[in-house]
C-alpha positions as a printed Julia matrix, in Angstrom:
246×3 Matrix{Float64}:
 105.0   122.01  128.7
 104.48  123.2   125.11
 105.69  119.87  123.76
 103.32  118.01  126.08
 100.34  120.08  124.91
 101.31  119.45  121.29
 101.62  115.72  121.97
  98.17  115.63  123.59
  96.6   117.61  120.75
  98.28  115.63  117.98
  97.3   112.37  119.65
  93.66  113.42  119.81
  93.64  114.33  116.11
  95.36  111.09  115.08
  92.91  109.04  117.15
  89.94  110.91  115.7
  91.12  110.25  112.15
  91.98  106.62  112.9
  88.6   105.94  114.46
  86.65  107.65  111.68
  88.71  106.91  108.59
  90.94  103.94  109.42
  94.21  105.77  108.8
  96.06  107.73  111.46
  99.77  107.08  111.1
  99.88  109.18  107.96
  99.28  112.11  110.33
 101.33  110.75  113.25
 104.65  110.66  111.41
 104.58  114.34  110.28
 103.29  115.4   113.73
 106.13  113.63  115.52
 108.75  115.1   113.2
 107.51  118.66  112.63
 105.7   119.35  115.92
 107.6   117.29  118.5
 111.1   117.29  117.04
 111.55  113.55  116.54
 114.05  112.37  113.94
 112.58  110.48  110.98
 113.96  107.19  112.34
 112.51  107.61  115.86
 109.28  109.08  114.49
 108.53  106.03  112.35
 109.17  103.69  115.27
 107.13  105.8   117.69
 104.26  106.09  115.21
 104.07  102.33  114.85
 103.78  101.97  118.63
 101.1   104.65  118.74
  99.07  103.26  115.89
  99.25   99.68  117.22
  97.75  100.75  120.54
  95.08  102.95  119.0
  94.16  100.63  116.14
  93.43   97.81  118.57
  91.01  100.1   120.41
  89.35  101.24  117.18
  89.2    97.65  115.88
  87.17   96.62  118.91
  84.66   99.42  118.34
  84.27   98.69  114.63
  84.01   94.94  115.23
  81.1    95.52  117.61
  79.37   97.51  114.86
  79.89   94.68  112.36
  82.22   96.67  110.13
  85.13   94.19  110.06
  85.35   91.6   107.28
  87.53   89.08  109.04
  88.32   86.8   106.08
  89.53   89.61  103.85
  91.4    91.23  106.73
  93.12   87.97  107.6
  94.15   87.47  103.96
  95.57   91.0   103.8
  97.38   90.62  107.11
  98.83   87.16  106.39
 100.12   88.25  102.99
 101.67   91.43  104.34
 103.45   90.31  107.51
 106.63   88.88  105.95
 106.98   91.67  103.33
 106.52   94.25  106.09
 109.26   92.69  108.22
 111.67   92.33  105.29
 111.02   95.88  104.05
 111.49   97.2   107.58
 115.02   95.82  107.59
 115.71   97.21  104.12
 114.43  100.66  105.12
 117.49  101.2   107.32
 119.62  101.32  104.16
 117.43  103.75  102.19
 118.1   107.53  102.46
 115.46  109.34  104.54
 114.85  111.88  101.75
 113.81  109.13   99.37
 111.5   107.6   101.96
 109.91  110.98  102.69
 109.23  111.72   99.02
 107.88  108.19   98.53
 105.61  108.65  101.55
 104.14  111.86  100.11
 103.81  110.44   96.58
 101.98  107.32   97.71
  99.65  109.36   99.93
  98.77  111.58   96.96
  98.21  108.64   94.6
  95.99  106.93   97.17
  93.94  110.12   97.53
  93.45  110.38   93.79
  92.24  106.78   93.69
  89.79  107.49   96.48
  88.31  110.4    94.56
  87.57  108.23   91.53
  84.22  106.45   91.32
  84.46  103.02   92.91
  83.29   99.79   91.32
  79.6    99.4    92.0
  79.98   95.64   92.6
  80.28   95.15   96.34
  81.33   91.58   97.24
  80.24   90.16  100.56
  82.73   88.62  102.94
  82.38   85.19  101.42
  82.91   86.55   97.9
  86.35   88.05   98.43
  88.88   86.9    95.86
  91.85   85.44   97.81
  94.32   86.25   95.02
  93.42   89.93   94.96
  93.43   90.2    98.73
  96.8    88.46   99.05
  98.42   90.5    96.27
  97.23   93.82   97.65
  98.16   92.73  101.17
 101.72   91.84  100.17
 102.19   95.18   98.41
 100.74   97.0   101.41
 103.04   95.15  103.81
 106.09   96.08  101.74
 105.18   99.76  101.74
 104.37   99.64  105.45
 107.8    98.24  106.26
 109.6   100.76  104.08
 107.69  103.85  105.23
 107.28  102.9   108.88
 103.52  103.4   108.94
 100.61  101.22  109.97
  99.22  101.37  106.45
  95.66  102.52  107.05
  95.95  105.31  104.51
  96.91  102.65  101.97
  94.7    99.81  103.22
  91.46  101.8   103.03
  91.93  102.84   99.37
  93.04   99.28   98.53
  89.96   97.75  100.12
  87.67  100.29   98.43
  89.22  100.24   94.95
  90.66   96.72   94.66
  88.03   94.7    96.54
  85.12   97.17   96.17
  84.36   97.35   99.91
  81.91   99.88  101.27
  83.72  102.67  103.1
  82.61  101.61  106.58
  83.73   98.01  105.96
  87.03   99.22  104.51
  87.69  101.36  107.58
  86.89   98.57  110.03
  88.8    95.87  108.16
  91.82   98.1   107.64
  92.3    98.29  111.41
  92.99   94.54  111.53
  95.55   94.94  108.75
  97.11   97.97  110.46
  97.64   96.05  113.69
  99.3    93.07  112.0
 101.55   95.17  109.74
 102.55   97.5   112.57
 103.57   94.62  114.82
 105.58   93.02  112.01
 107.4    96.29  111.31
 108.01   96.93  115.01
 109.71   93.55  115.31
 112.47   94.83  113.0
 112.79   98.18  114.82
 112.87   97.0   118.44
 116.43   98.22  118.87
 115.39  101.87  118.54
 112.65  101.74  121.2
 115.04  102.53  124.07
 115.91  105.92  122.57
 112.3   107.1   122.26
 110.9   110.01  124.27
 108.25  108.13  126.25
 107.27  111.29  128.17
 105.67  112.49  124.92
 104.67  109.16  123.41
 102.65  108.14  126.49
 100.34  111.19  126.44
 100.12  110.95  122.65
  98.83  107.37  122.94
  96.41  108.25  125.74
  94.61  110.99  123.81
  94.78  109.0   120.57
  92.91  106.11  122.2
  90.26  108.52  123.48
  90.03  110.1   120.04
  89.27  106.77  118.35
  85.95  106.51  120.2
  84.88  109.98  119.11
  86.04  109.2   115.59
  83.9   106.08  115.49
  80.86  108.09  116.61
  81.57  110.74  114.0
  81.82  108.09  111.27
  78.35  106.81  112.21
  76.88  110.25  111.5
  78.6   110.92  108.16
  77.83  109.18  104.87
  80.37  106.77  103.38
  80.81  109.02  100.33
  81.62  112.04  102.47
  84.05  109.99  104.57
  85.83  108.84  101.43
  86.16  112.4   100.15
  87.34  113.69  103.53
  89.98  110.96  103.66
  91.2   111.88  100.17
  91.45  115.57  101.03
  93.38  114.77  104.23
  95.84  112.64  102.26
  96.39  115.35   99.64
  96.96  117.99  102.33
  99.49  115.82  104.16
 101.34  115.01  100.92
 101.55  118.7    99.97
 102.78  119.66  103.46
 105.51  117.0   103.49
 106.79  117.99  100.05
 106.73  121.71  100.93
 108.4   121.31  104.33
 112.17  121.91  104.54
């Protein structure tokens, strides 16, 4: 019963963050490992399933609000699918300790980037540079495959700092990228799905989906600058926790 309550609570928090900030798997992986007792291997697979289901829900809500830049999102997704799949295969041969440290380090670096002043030039959807979008998308896909995450906590900073998106557009567009990268990574991890604890994953997904709607409403009431700072603080806290945990 305690595990079920933790799964429901963690799912709600992940959904809230995903709906508001565009990145939820960065919280799902530690929650699955440290709260629900998943191994790193099963946690990364389970988190990809969770974030795929919830990101699709959040994508719909943000698309209705006009916060998805489809051309840039498609460029990111197309460039990242193959690297995500290839890196997902390679991840099986990398020690979990290295992956955990890399996860924390990248989260911290992304947070630092988010705290820096962004470029004031804000290109519209038609002004996106394909080369920049493709390059950042390929790098994001590689990291997604290696770390077993949807990539929202990397996609949002990339869209803000590399392509100078407004925060709300970065959040909405990142959800399209998250879905594509998660599906590509899952394709290389399908063999581990049978060993997952679906009695916990199911409730986790249910409350996460509900949380995305509240997160979207919260994002509409908070300024883009505050959202960006909140996201950075969340990333720094998660990175510190992972590095401090035994």
